[in-house]
Structures are given as C-alpha cells and as structure tokens.
C-alpha cells in the first residue's frame, strides 16, 4: 500500500510538472494589486472595477478616453474589491463602474450574499466618496456548453437571481444598474457562444457590446 | 493492475478538477488578439509590444500618456508577434517598443534564433512602417529560486547571451536597444527577488523601474 501511495504521489507530481505553466490567479492577484497601489487615481477618473472580465479589456482605448482606468483583477470577488479600494477611494474618482459576483457565485455564495457584499461595497464608496457617481453592471451569463466550469456547474439560475437582487439594491440606493446580462445571454440562458472561447471570458467583439452599453454613462 | 490503473486515472482526474481554474494561455491569447483586432492604432500612438511582462501593466497610466497602448499577450513568442502585427502596422504608429524572447527561450530556442526571429520582426516593421521609431528592450532575468519554472531551468545564461545578440542586431539596424536586464538582475544573475512573486513576472514597483528607463524615449 505504501509503495502504491508513493507511486501515486510520483505520478501526480509528474502530471503537475508536465502542465503548461498557467497564470496563477493568486500571485497574479498580488502583482496586479501592487501595480494599482503605484498608480494614482484622480478626481477626473472613471474607474472600471471588477474581475477578469474587466481586467481583460483596454478600457481607455475602447472609450477613447484617457480618464478611464482598468481596476479589474482575474479571479476577484466582491469582498476582494473591498480590500483594494483604498488607492481608488483616496483619488475621489468622478465615476466608478462595478462589475462583480460571478467568482463569488463560483465559490457557492448565494444571490442574497452577493447582494449584501455589494451593499457593503457601495456603502463604503458612498461614505468615502460622496461625490463619486457609482454604476453597477449586471453579472454576465456563462456557457458551460462551450467549456465546463465545474465550479459554476448548475449555477446558471443564480446569475439572474443575483442580478435581480443587485437591481433592487441599486434602486434602494438610487444607483444606476446597467443590465449587460440581457445583451449577452442566448435563448437557453447561456452566454452567447460567439462571445466567448472558454464559456466565461469575452472575445473582442463582446467588449464592443459592453462598451456601447456603457457609452451613455461615460460622457 | 487494471484496477490500479483505473484508480490512478480517477485520482488524476480528481486532482485536475480540484485545481483552481487558471487562465488558459491559449484561449486567453485568442481572446486578447481578437480585442486588439477591434482597437484602432493611430499614427500618434506608442505601442508596447510584448508578452505577459508587457501585458501585466497599465502603460498609459504609468506614462500618464493616452497614446501609449498595451499590445502584450501572456505567453507570446516573437513569431507570435509577427502573426498579430497587421492591426498595428496598419496604424503606422509613431513608436513601437518591443520586449520579447523569454517565452521563446523557455521553448528551448537558442540565443541566435531569438535574434533572427527579432530580425524578421524588425525588418517587417521597418518595411511596412518606415516612419515608425522602433525600440528593442532587453529580455529580463528570471529567478528560479523564487519559484521553479521548469521550462527555464538551467537557461539563465541564455538570457544575457540573447540580449548581446539583440544588442548587436539593433546596432546593425540603427535601432535603440534599451538594457532593462541590468536594472533588474541581482549579483547571481537572477531577477531581483523583491521585483517578483513568482520568479518571472513583475510586482508594481518593478514596473516603475521599467517605466523610468523608458521615459527618455517616450517623450
């Protein structure tokens, strides 16, 4: 049995070494956070706060607006936004667009808990930056038929459920809620297959859809 | 034996499912390339062309210059730059800063082959964009004591060797070669440990060192 376990360990470690070196979400997160600590935020700025979906774009180019700044980090959850808000809050930015929740859901957080985490974040921003206009963007659908994200398996219905709670929350706080979900969802409740190559993240053309939906609020 | 193999397979697949979902370099590459296809490049632009090291920064913010555009993609190699140059060349940008070679080296490409791949790229840019000022940045050191990158194990000496060839090449083509290697290397030939959290990629403060080295050429 001992020999068997040793062999098992050997094969497992070999299988790990053989893998393509992926971007480790944790070390990536730490690096990106230390970069954001170095980058000033000004009262003329428009902050795109979010996870990998926000991280993946060049927002200043999409909006042809130098004041628009990317503050997305792969894998981030709403409580993670809270922990890295200081450099943003200090800058008293003109606007903050928040997109978050899908990673929280992948960690089995309920729709209610997503909304209450968002409530904490919005309250923090409103308290520290009373002159900052906040916008909350809906959580996007995903498509487990394009690629299986096991951590999201069966959780498709939680996304619209969480979006409904976020919309309610925004109405109660008089914050605009921007529905991107409807723009990206197919008739089966999945992210439109043509918008993604892994079922979760967005191809270039999908970012134009997102950009166009935000344009009226960016001006 | 058959039962043993089946058990082994089961444990292996479990071990994979249990992993945090990493960013898959290949699908990420395709997504980012389709984004760049959507983003116009203008003759007033300064293009930061490269791999994950370039990808990881917010260059327009670091330089406080809206014309500076990030064209880095995680995992890219110099022949990969060639394949996605069209949207950049079409724009006839004012300047292009090129940083590449470490992924080529991790694929066991020799210093000579790195230089000849760079020669092809530079020739393409000079032919298609005769008015574009090109700058080649040195390959950065890595640090396998911080984290072991098996694909780079023992290849530390190839980096300065490739940098010497790139410098020669740039002199022959009258293109400025910017030595960042010397700014980031420690006394053992490794990337300074304080500049990285995975032995290869850069923390925020290291990007300020990089930024300061390029400032004289950005103006």
GROMACS .gro file of C-alpha atoms in nm:
model
  438
    1UNK     CA    1   0.000   0.000   0.000
    2UNK     CA    2   0.285   0.233   0.091
    3UNK     CA    3   0.456   0.163  -0.243
    4UNK     CA    4   0.125   0.229  -0.416
    5UNK     CA    5   0.085   0.567  -0.243
    6UNK     CA    6   0.441   0.668  -0.326
    7UNK     CA    7   0.386   0.576  -0.689
    8UNK     CA    8   0.060   0.772  -0.687
    9UNK     CA    9   0.239   1.079  -0.545
   10UNK     CA   10   0.512   1.045  -0.806
   11UNK     CA   11   0.260   1.031  -1.091
   12UNK     CA   12   0.059   1.322  -0.951
   13UNK     CA   13   0.366   1.544  -0.921
   14UNK     CA   14   0.480   1.443  -1.268
   15UNK     CA   15   0.137   1.531  -1.404
   16UNK     CA   16   0.170   1.875  -1.242
   17UNK     CA   17   0.520   1.938  -1.378
   18UNK     CA   18   0.402   1.838  -1.722
   19UNK     CA   19   0.132   2.103  -1.727
   20UNK     CA   20   0.164   2.426  -1.924
   21UNK     CA   21   0.260   2.698  -1.676
   22UNK     CA   22  -0.072   2.880  -1.620
   23UNK     CA   23  -0.108   3.230  -1.477
   24UNK     CA   24  -0.155   3.153  -1.108
   25UNK     CA   25  -0.455   3.361  -1.002
   26UNK     CA   26  -0.310   3.422  -0.655
   27UNK     CA   27   0.034   3.552  -0.749
   28UNK     CA   28  -0.125   3.742  -1.038
   29UNK     CA   29  -0.371   3.899  -0.797
   30UNK     CA   30  -0.093   4.013  -0.564
   31UNK     CA   31   0.113   4.158  -0.851
   32UNK     CA   32  -0.177   4.348  -1.001
   33UNK     CA   33  -0.278   4.486  -0.661
   34UNK     CA   34   0.079   4.615  -0.606
   35UNK     CA   35   0.064   4.780  -0.950
   36UNK     CA   36  -0.264   4.953  -0.861
   37UNK     CA   37  -0.101   5.073  -0.538
   38UNK     CA   38   0.152   5.258  -0.758
   39UNK     CA   39  -0.098   5.416  -0.998
   40UNK     CA   40  -0.259   5.745  -0.890
   41UNK     CA   41  -0.635   5.796  -0.922
   42UNK     CA   42  -0.763   6.149  -0.986
   43UNK     CA   43  -1.099   6.318  -0.936
   44UNK     CA   44  -1.137   6.330  -1.315
   45UNK     CA   45  -1.104   5.950  -1.344
   46UNK     CA   46  -1.356   5.683  -1.437
   47UNK     CA   47  -1.273   5.352  -1.265
   48UNK     CA   48  -1.364   5.014  -1.413
   49UNK     CA   49  -1.370   4.794  -1.101
   50UNK     CA   50  -1.410   4.421  -1.143
   51UNK     CA   51  -1.275   4.072  -1.202
   52UNK     CA   52  -1.118   3.901  -1.507
   53UNK     CA   53  -1.395   4.029  -1.736
   54UNK     CA   54  -1.296   4.389  -1.655
   55UNK     CA   55  -0.925   4.301  -1.640
   56UNK     CA   56  -0.938   4.162  -1.995
   57UNK     CA   57  -1.010   4.490  -2.177
   58UNK     CA   58  -0.821   4.807  -2.265
   59UNK     CA   59  -1.099   5.039  -2.144
   60UNK     CA   60  -0.927   5.370  -2.215
   61UNK     CA   61  -0.893   5.256  -2.577
   62UNK     CA   62  -1.248   5.121  -2.602
   63UNK     CA   63  -1.384   5.458  -2.483
   64UNK     CA   64  -1.104   5.661  -2.641
   65UNK     CA   65  -1.088   5.831  -2.302
   66UNK     CA   66  -0.767   5.855  -2.104
   67UNK     CA   67  -0.953   5.906  -1.776
   68UNK     CA   68  -1.099   5.554  -1.790
   69UNK     CA   69  -0.880   5.322  -1.579
   70UNK     CA   70  -0.880   4.942  -1.554
   71UNK     CA   71  -0.904   4.814  -1.199
   72UNK     CA   72  -1.003   4.457  -1.277
   73UNK     CA   73  -0.820   4.155  -1.137
   74UNK     CA   74  -0.860   3.796  -1.255
   75UNK     CA   75  -1.047   3.584  -1.001
   76UNK     CA   76  -1.156   3.869  -0.776
   77UNK     CA   77  -1.470   3.854  -0.559
   78UNK     CA   78  -1.670   4.147  -0.418
   79UNK     CA   79  -1.507   4.123  -0.071
   80UNK     CA   80  -1.175   4.133  -0.263
   81UNK     CA   81  -1.276   4.467  -0.416
   82UNK     CA   82  -1.329   4.599  -0.060
   83UNK     CA   83  -0.973   4.508   0.039
   84UNK     CA   84  -0.814   4.700  -0.251
   85UNK     CA   85  -1.038   5.009  -0.257
   86UNK     CA   86  -0.805   5.242  -0.065
   87UNK     CA   87  -0.599   5.373  -0.362
   88UNK     CA   88  -0.925   5.425  -0.554
   89UNK     CA   89  -1.117   5.594  -0.271
   90UNK     CA   90  -0.820   5.822  -0.199
   91UNK     CA   91  -0.846   5.956  -0.554
   92UNK     CA   92  -1.214   6.053  -0.522
   93UNK     CA   93  -1.281   5.946  -0.882
   94UNK     CA   94  -1.561   6.102  -1.085
   95UNK     CA   95  -1.726   5.767  -1.163
   96UNK     CA   96  -1.687   5.402  -1.062
   97UNK     CA   97  -1.835   5.119  -1.270
   98UNK     CA   98  -1.859   4.797  -1.065
   99UNK     CA   99  -1.888   4.450  -1.222
  100UNK     CA  100  -1.864   4.160  -0.982
  101UNK     CA  101  -2.027   3.847  -0.848
  102UNK     CA  102  -1.954   3.560  -1.085
  103UNK     CA  103  -1.648   3.443  -0.888
  104UNK     CA  104  -1.845   3.479  -0.565
  105UNK     CA  105  -2.113   3.254  -0.717
  106UNK     CA  106  -1.846   3.004  -0.825
  107UNK     CA  107  -1.748   2.987  -0.456
  108UNK     CA  108  -2.112   2.888  -0.383
  109UNK     CA  109  -2.210   3.229  -0.246
  110UNK     CA  110  -2.591   3.279  -0.263
  111UNK     CA  111  -2.764   3.555  -0.461
  112UNK     CA  112  -2.858   3.723  -0.131
  113UNK     CA  113  -2.497   3.716  -0.011
  114UNK     CA  114  -2.372   3.858  -0.340
  115UNK     CA  115  -2.614   4.148  -0.298
  116UNK     CA  116  -2.519   4.207   0.066
  117UNK     CA  117  -2.147   4.205  -0.025
  118UNK     CA  118  -2.224   4.458  -0.299
  119UNK     CA  119  -2.425   4.663  -0.049
  120UNK     CA  120  -2.119   4.685   0.178
  121UNK     CA  121  -1.902   4.794  -0.115
  122UNK     CA  122  -2.148   5.059  -0.238
  123UNK     CA  123  -2.193   5.192   0.116
  124UNK     CA  124  -1.814   5.219   0.154
  125UNK     CA  125  -1.783   5.413  -0.173
  126UNK     CA  126  -2.079   5.641  -0.095
  127UNK     CA  127  -1.940   5.714   0.251
  128UNK     CA  128  -1.581   5.781   0.146
  129UNK     CA  129  -1.654   5.936  -0.195
  130UNK     CA  130  -1.987   6.124  -0.168
  131UNK     CA  131  -1.925   6.298  -0.500
  132UNK     CA  132  -1.843   5.981  -0.696
  133UNK     CA  133  -2.115   5.857  -0.933
  134UNK     CA  134  -2.142   5.479  -0.898
  135UNK     CA  135  -2.281   5.244  -1.162
  136UNK     CA  136  -2.340   4.873  -1.101
  137UNK     CA  137  -2.320   4.641  -1.401
  138UNK     CA  138  -2.510   4.314  -1.404
  139UNK     CA  139  -2.330   3.982  -1.373
  140UNK     CA  140  -2.284   3.824  -1.718
  141UNK     CA  141  -2.411   3.479  -1.813
  142UNK     CA  142  -2.165   3.194  -1.871
  143UNK     CA  143  -2.181   2.897  -2.107
  144UNK     CA  144  -2.087   2.556  -1.972
  145UNK     CA  145  -2.152   2.401  -2.312
  146UNK     CA  146  -1.855   2.587  -2.460
  147UNK     CA  147  -1.634   2.473  -2.172
  148UNK     CA  148  -1.729   2.310  -1.842
  149UNK     CA  149  -1.651   2.535  -1.544
  150UNK     CA  150  -1.711   2.278  -1.271
  151UNK     CA  151  -1.724   2.544  -1.001
  152UNK     CA  152  -2.023   2.701  -1.184
  153UNK     CA  153  -2.193   2.375  -1.286
  154UNK     CA  154  -2.570   2.402  -1.230
  155UNK     CA  155  -2.543   2.760  -1.103
  156UNK     CA  156  -2.678   2.924  -1.423
  157UNK     CA  157  -3.004   3.030  -1.247
  158UNK     CA  158  -2.813   3.202  -0.964
  159UNK     CA  159  -2.684   3.470  -1.204
  160UNK     CA  160  -3.023   3.625  -1.300
  161UNK     CA  161  -3.133   3.574  -0.938
  162UNK     CA  162  -2.832   3.772  -0.813
  163UNK     CA  163  -2.886   4.033  -1.084
  164UNK     CA  164  -3.246   4.085  -0.963
  165UNK     CA  165  -3.117   4.138  -0.607
  166UNK     CA  166  -2.847   4.378  -0.732
  167UNK     CA  167  -3.108   4.575  -0.929
  168UNK     CA  168  -3.328   4.601  -0.616
  169UNK     CA  169  -3.027   4.710  -0.412
  170UNK     CA  170  -2.933   4.977  -0.666
  171UNK     CA  171  -3.289   5.112  -0.676
  172UNK     CA  172  -3.287   5.136  -0.296
  173UNK     CA  173  -2.959   5.331  -0.309
  174UNK     CA  174  -3.052   5.538  -0.614
  175UNK     CA  175  -2.760   5.395  -0.812
  176UNK     CA  176  -2.797   5.315  -1.183
  177UNK     CA  177  -2.800   4.939  -1.256
  178UNK     CA  178  -2.680   4.854  -1.606
  179UNK     CA  179  -2.818   4.528  -1.748
  180UNK     CA  180  -2.547   4.366  -1.962
  181UNK     CA  181  -2.683   4.015  -1.896
  182UNK     CA  182  -2.970   4.058  -2.145
  183UNK     CA  183  -2.726   4.176  -2.412
  184UNK     CA  184  -2.504   3.870  -2.379
  185UNK     CA  185  -2.745   3.584  -2.300
  186UNK     CA  186  -2.880   3.333  -2.553
  187UNK     CA  187  -3.227   3.172  -2.554
  188UNK     CA  188  -3.103   2.896  -2.320
  189UNK     CA  189  -2.974   3.131  -2.053
  190UNK     CA  190  -2.612   3.083  -2.160
  191UNK     CA  191  -2.351   3.337  -2.265
  192UNK     CA  192  -2.382   3.366  -2.643
  193UNK     CA  193  -2.131   3.114  -2.780
  194UNK     CA  194  -1.991   3.364  -3.033
  195UNK     CA  195  -1.892   3.599  -2.747
  196UNK     CA  196  -1.655   3.355  -2.576
  197UNK     CA  197  -1.392   3.089  -2.639
  198UNK     CA  198  -1.396   2.935  -2.291
  199UNK     CA  199  -1.758   2.981  -2.182
  200UNK     CA  200  -1.682   3.258  -1.934
  201UNK     CA  201  -1.447   3.522  -2.075
  202UNK     CA  202  -1.516   3.760  -2.363
  203UNK     CA  203  -1.383   3.786  -2.717
  204UNK     CA  204  -1.307   4.129  -2.866
  205UNK     CA  205  -1.648   4.185  -3.031
  206UNK     CA  206  -1.828   4.120  -2.699
  207UNK     CA  207  -1.630   4.403  -2.542
  208UNK     CA  208  -1.773   4.637  -2.808
  209UNK     CA  209  -2.124   4.535  -2.696
  210UNK     CA  210  -2.027   4.607  -2.336
  211UNK     CA  211  -1.862   4.938  -2.437
  212UNK     CA  212  -2.168   5.052  -2.633
  213UNK     CA  213  -2.394   4.976  -2.335
  214UNK     CA  214  -2.181   5.197  -2.107
  215UNK     CA  215  -2.124   5.482  -2.354
  216UNK     CA  216  -2.429   5.686  -2.243
  217UNK     CA  217  -2.296   5.680  -1.884
  218UNK     CA  218  -1.933   5.758  -1.965
  219UNK     CA  219  -1.986   6.102  -2.112
  220UNK     CA  220  -0.310  -0.394  -1.229
  221UNK     CA  221  -0.616  -0.281  -1.425
  222UNK     CA  222  -0.791  -0.175  -1.102
  223UNK     CA  223  -0.474   0.009  -1.002
  224UNK     CA  224  -0.465   0.200  -1.333
  225UNK     CA  225  -0.833   0.289  -1.309
  226UNK     CA  226  -0.780   0.417  -0.956
  227UNK     CA  227  -0.479   0.613  -1.076
  228UNK     CA  228  -0.685   0.771  -1.356
  229UNK     CA  229  -0.964   0.854  -1.112
  230UNK     CA  230  -0.721   1.024  -0.872
  231UNK     CA  231  -0.552   1.213  -1.156
  232UNK     CA  232  -0.879   1.348  -1.294
  233UNK     CA  233  -0.994   1.437  -0.942
  234UNK     CA  234  -0.669   1.622  -0.885
  235UNK     CA  235  -0.730   1.821  -1.205
  236UNK     CA  236  -1.091   1.905  -1.117
  237UNK     CA  237  -0.979   2.016  -0.775
  238UNK     CA  238  -0.741   2.272  -0.920
  239UNK     CA  239  -0.820   2.643  -0.918
  240UNK     CA  240  -0.924   2.735  -1.274
  241UNK     CA  241  -0.616   2.904  -1.420
  242UNK     CA  242  -0.616   3.145  -1.711
  243UNK     CA  243  -0.550   2.914  -2.005
  244UNK     CA  244  -0.275   3.088  -2.205
  245UNK     CA  245  -0.416   2.965  -2.537
  246UNK     CA  246  -0.778   3.078  -2.503
  247UNK     CA  247  -0.651   3.396  -2.336
  248UNK     CA  248  -0.420   3.457  -2.631
  249UNK     CA  249  -0.705   3.419  -2.880
  250UNK     CA  250  -0.933   3.650  -2.683
  251UNK     CA  251  -0.674   3.921  -2.645
  252UNK     CA  252  -0.580   3.904  -3.014
  253UNK     CA  253  -0.949   3.948  -3.110
  254UNK     CA  254  -0.964   4.251  -2.878
  255UNK     CA  255  -0.658   4.405  -3.045
  256UNK     CA  256  -0.825   4.345  -3.382
  257UNK     CA  257  -1.106   4.576  -3.262
  258UNK     CA  258  -0.885   4.855  -3.128
  259UNK     CA  259  -0.761   5.116  -3.375
  260UNK     CA  260  -0.398   5.223  -3.381
  261UNK     CA  261  -0.315   5.580  -3.487
  262UNK     CA  262  -0.003   5.750  -3.617
  263UNK     CA  263   0.023   5.935  -3.285
  264UNK     CA  264   0.037   5.608  -3.087
  265UNK     CA  265   0.318   5.445  -2.892
  266UNK     CA  266   0.281   5.065  -2.894
  267UNK     CA  267   0.409   4.844  -2.614
  268UNK     CA  268   0.450   4.509  -2.793
  269UNK     CA  269   0.534   4.202  -2.590
  270UNK     CA  270   0.443   3.904  -2.373
  271UNK     CA  271   0.299   3.871  -2.021
  272UNK     CA  272   0.551   4.121  -1.883
  273UNK     CA  273   0.412   4.391  -2.113
  274UNK     CA  274   0.055   4.262  -2.076
  275UNK     CA  275   0.073   4.300  -1.699
  276UNK     CA  276   0.099   4.681  -1.684
  277UNK     CA  277  -0.129   4.978  -1.744
  278UNK     CA  278   0.121   5.163  -1.964
  279UNK     CA  279  -0.094   5.465  -2.044
  280UNK     CA  280  -0.123   5.524  -1.669
  281UNK     CA  281   0.245   5.460  -1.596
  282UNK     CA  282   0.342   5.720  -1.857
  283UNK     CA  283   0.034   5.936  -1.799
  284UNK     CA  284   0.007   5.932  -2.178
  285UNK     CA  285  -0.309   5.826  -2.357
  286UNK     CA  286  -0.121   5.745  -2.677
  287UNK     CA  287   0.066   5.458  -2.511
  288UNK     CA  288  -0.114   5.131  -2.588
  289UNK     CA  289  -0.067   4.784  -2.439
  290UNK     CA  290  -0.016   4.514  -2.702
  291UNK     CA  291   0.123   4.245  -2.473
  292UNK     CA  292  -0.017   3.892  -2.455
  293UNK     CA  293   0.064   3.633  -2.190
  294UNK     CA  294   0.281   3.353  -2.327
  295UNK     CA  295   0.361   3.518  -2.661
  296UNK     CA  296   0.680   3.446  -2.855
  297UNK     CA  297   0.848   3.665  -3.119
  298UNK     CA  298   0.696   3.468  -3.412
  299UNK     CA  299   0.362   3.523  -3.236
  300UNK     CA  300   0.417   3.899  -3.255
  301UNK     CA  301   0.464   3.862  -3.632
  302UNK     CA  302   0.124   3.695  -3.669
  303UNK     CA  303  -0.066   3.975  -3.493
  304UNK     CA  304   0.120   4.278  -3.632
  305UNK     CA  305  -0.133   4.369  -3.901
  306UNK     CA  306  -0.363   4.594  -3.690
  307UNK     CA  307  -0.053   4.766  -3.551
  308UNK     CA  308   0.125   4.813  -3.885
  309UNK     CA  309  -0.195   4.944  -4.043
  310UNK     CA  310  -0.196   5.226  -3.788
  311UNK     CA  311   0.157   5.343  -3.872
  312UNK     CA  312   0.226   5.418  -3.503
  313UNK     CA  313   0.479   5.682  -3.401
  314UNK     CA  314   0.682   5.441  -3.186
  315UNK     CA  315   0.691   5.068  -3.111
  316UNK     CA  316   0.868   4.929  -2.803
  317UNK     CA  317   0.937   4.556  -2.840
  318UNK     CA  318   1.004   4.322  -2.545
  319UNK     CA  319   1.022   3.955  -2.629
  320UNK     CA  320   1.226   3.639  -2.612
  321UNK     CA  321   1.184   3.483  -2.268
  322UNK     CA  322   0.899   3.253  -2.382
  323UNK     CA  323   1.098   3.162  -2.693
  324UNK     CA  324   1.388   3.065  -2.464
  325UNK     CA  325   1.151   2.859  -2.246
  326UNK     CA  326   1.067   2.667  -2.566
  327UNK     CA  327   1.442   2.591  -2.597
  328UNK     CA  328   1.503   2.843  -2.876
  329UNK     CA  329   1.872   2.940  -2.894
  330UNK     CA  330   2.005   3.295  -2.847
  331UNK     CA  331   2.086   3.306  -3.221
  332UNK     CA  332   1.732   3.201  -3.314
  333UNK     CA  333   1.581   3.462  -3.080
  334UNK     CA  334   1.789   3.727  -3.257
  335UNK     CA  335   1.694   3.605  -3.604
  336UNK     CA  336   1.324   3.599  -3.511
  337UNK     CA  337   1.363   3.956  -3.384
  338UNK     CA  338   1.545   4.049  -3.705
  339UNK     CA  339   1.244   3.930  -3.908
  340UNK     CA  340   1.007   4.130  -3.688
  341UNK     CA  341   1.215   4.449  -3.706
  342UNK     CA  342   1.252   4.415  -4.083
  343UNK     CA  343   0.875   4.375  -4.117
  344UNK     CA  344   0.810   4.690  -3.911
  345UNK     CA  345   1.078   4.893  -4.091
  346UNK     CA  346   0.940   4.784  -4.429
  347UNK     CA  347   0.574   4.847  -4.355
  348UNK     CA  348   0.617   5.148  -4.123
  349UNK     CA  349   0.924   5.341  -4.242
  350UNK     CA  350   0.832   5.638  -4.022
  351UNK     CA  351   0.786   5.436  -3.701
  352UNK     CA  352   1.065   5.467  -3.444
  353UNK     CA  353   1.138   5.119  -3.305
  354UNK     CA  354   1.298   5.046  -2.967
  355UNK     CA  355   1.403   4.698  -2.857
  356UNK     CA  356   1.404   4.625  -2.485
  357UNK     CA  357   1.633   4.360  -2.341
  358UNK     CA  358   1.496   4.031  -2.212
  359UNK     CA  359   1.461   4.041  -1.832
  360UNK     CA  360   1.626   3.795  -1.596
  361UNK     CA  361   1.413   3.539  -1.407
  362UNK     CA  362   1.459   3.384  -1.065
  363UNK     CA  363   1.412   3.010  -1.030
  364UNK     CA  364   1.487   3.034  -0.657
  365UNK     CA  365   1.163   3.228  -0.601
  366UNK     CA  366   0.967   2.970  -0.798
  367UNK     CA  367   1.090   2.690  -1.022
  368UNK     CA  368   0.995   2.745  -1.387
  369UNK     CA  369   1.091   2.401  -1.517
  370UNK     CA  370   1.081   2.519  -1.879
  371UNK     CA  371   1.353   2.774  -1.795
  372UNK     CA  372   1.559   2.554  -1.562
  373UNK     CA  373   1.930   2.597  -1.636
  374UNK     CA  374   1.864   2.854  -1.909
  375UNK     CA  375   1.970   3.158  -1.702
  376UNK     CA  376   2.284   3.213  -1.917
  377UNK     CA  377   2.083   3.215  -2.241
  378UNK     CA  378   1.915   3.545  -2.144
  379UNK     CA  379   2.228   3.766  -2.140
  380UNK     CA  380   2.355   3.572  -2.443
  381UNK     CA  381   2.033   3.654  -2.633
  382UNK     CA  382   2.049   4.015  -2.511
  383UNK     CA  383   2.403   4.050  -2.652
  384UNK     CA  384   2.279   3.920  -2.990
  385UNK     CA  385   1.978   4.155  -2.979
  386UNK     CA  386   2.206   4.449  -2.900
  387UNK     CA  387   2.431   4.360  -3.196
  388UNK     CA  388   2.126   4.328  -3.421
  389UNK     CA  389   1.990   4.667  -3.309
  390UNK     CA  390   2.328   4.834  -3.373
  391UNK     CA  391   2.333   4.685  -3.724
  392UNK     CA  392   1.983   4.822  -3.789
  393UNK     CA  393   2.043   5.154  -3.612
  394UNK     CA  394   1.763   5.080  -3.363
  395UNK     CA  395   1.799   5.183  -2.995
  396UNK     CA  396   1.846   4.883  -2.763
  397UNK     CA  397   1.728   4.951  -2.408
  398UNK     CA  398   1.902   4.743  -2.140
  399UNK     CA  399   1.648   4.663  -1.868
  400UNK     CA  400   1.827   4.340  -1.772
  401UNK     CA  401   2.099   4.525  -1.578
  402UNK     CA  402   1.835   4.720  -1.386
  403UNK     CA  403   1.653   4.405  -1.269
  404UNK     CA  404   1.931   4.146  -1.218
  405UNK     CA  405   2.089   4.056  -0.883
  406UNK     CA  406   2.452   3.958  -0.821
  407UNK     CA  407   2.370   3.591  -0.902
  408UNK     CA  408   2.220   3.664  -1.242
  409UNK     CA  409   1.864   3.625  -1.114
  410UNK     CA  410   1.571   3.864  -1.127
  411UNK     CA  411   1.586   4.066  -0.802
  412UNK     CA  412   1.364   3.873  -0.560
  413UNK     CA  413   1.188   4.191  -0.442
  414UNK     CA  414   1.070   4.258  -0.801
  415UNK     CA  415   0.869   3.936  -0.838
  416UNK     CA  416   0.639   3.699  -0.653
  417UNK     CA  417   0.673   3.406  -0.894
  418UNK     CA  418   1.028   3.441  -1.022
  419UNK     CA  419   0.927   3.564  -1.367
  420UNK     CA  420   0.656   3.833  -1.353
  421UNK     CA  421   0.687   4.181  -1.205
  422UNK     CA  422   0.541   4.348  -0.896
  423UNK     CA  423   0.419   4.707  -0.916
  424UNK     CA  424   0.744   4.875  -0.804
  425UNK     CA  425   0.942   4.690  -1.075
  426UNK     CA  426   0.715   4.845  -1.339
  427UNK     CA  427   0.820   5.188  -1.211
  428UNK     CA  428   1.186   5.092  -1.274
  429UNK     CA  429   1.089   4.981  -1.627
  430UNK     CA  430   0.883   5.298  -1.680
  431UNK     CA  431   1.167   5.525  -1.565
  432UNK     CA  432   1.408   5.352  -1.804
  433UNK     CA  433   1.177   5.419  -2.100
  434UNK     CA  434   1.076   5.775  -2.006
  435UNK     CA  435   1.357   5.942  -2.206
  436UNK     CA  436   1.237   5.760  -2.521
  437UNK     CA  437   0.864   5.820  -2.472
  438UNK     CA  438   0.869   6.196  -2.495
   0.00000   0.00000   0.00000
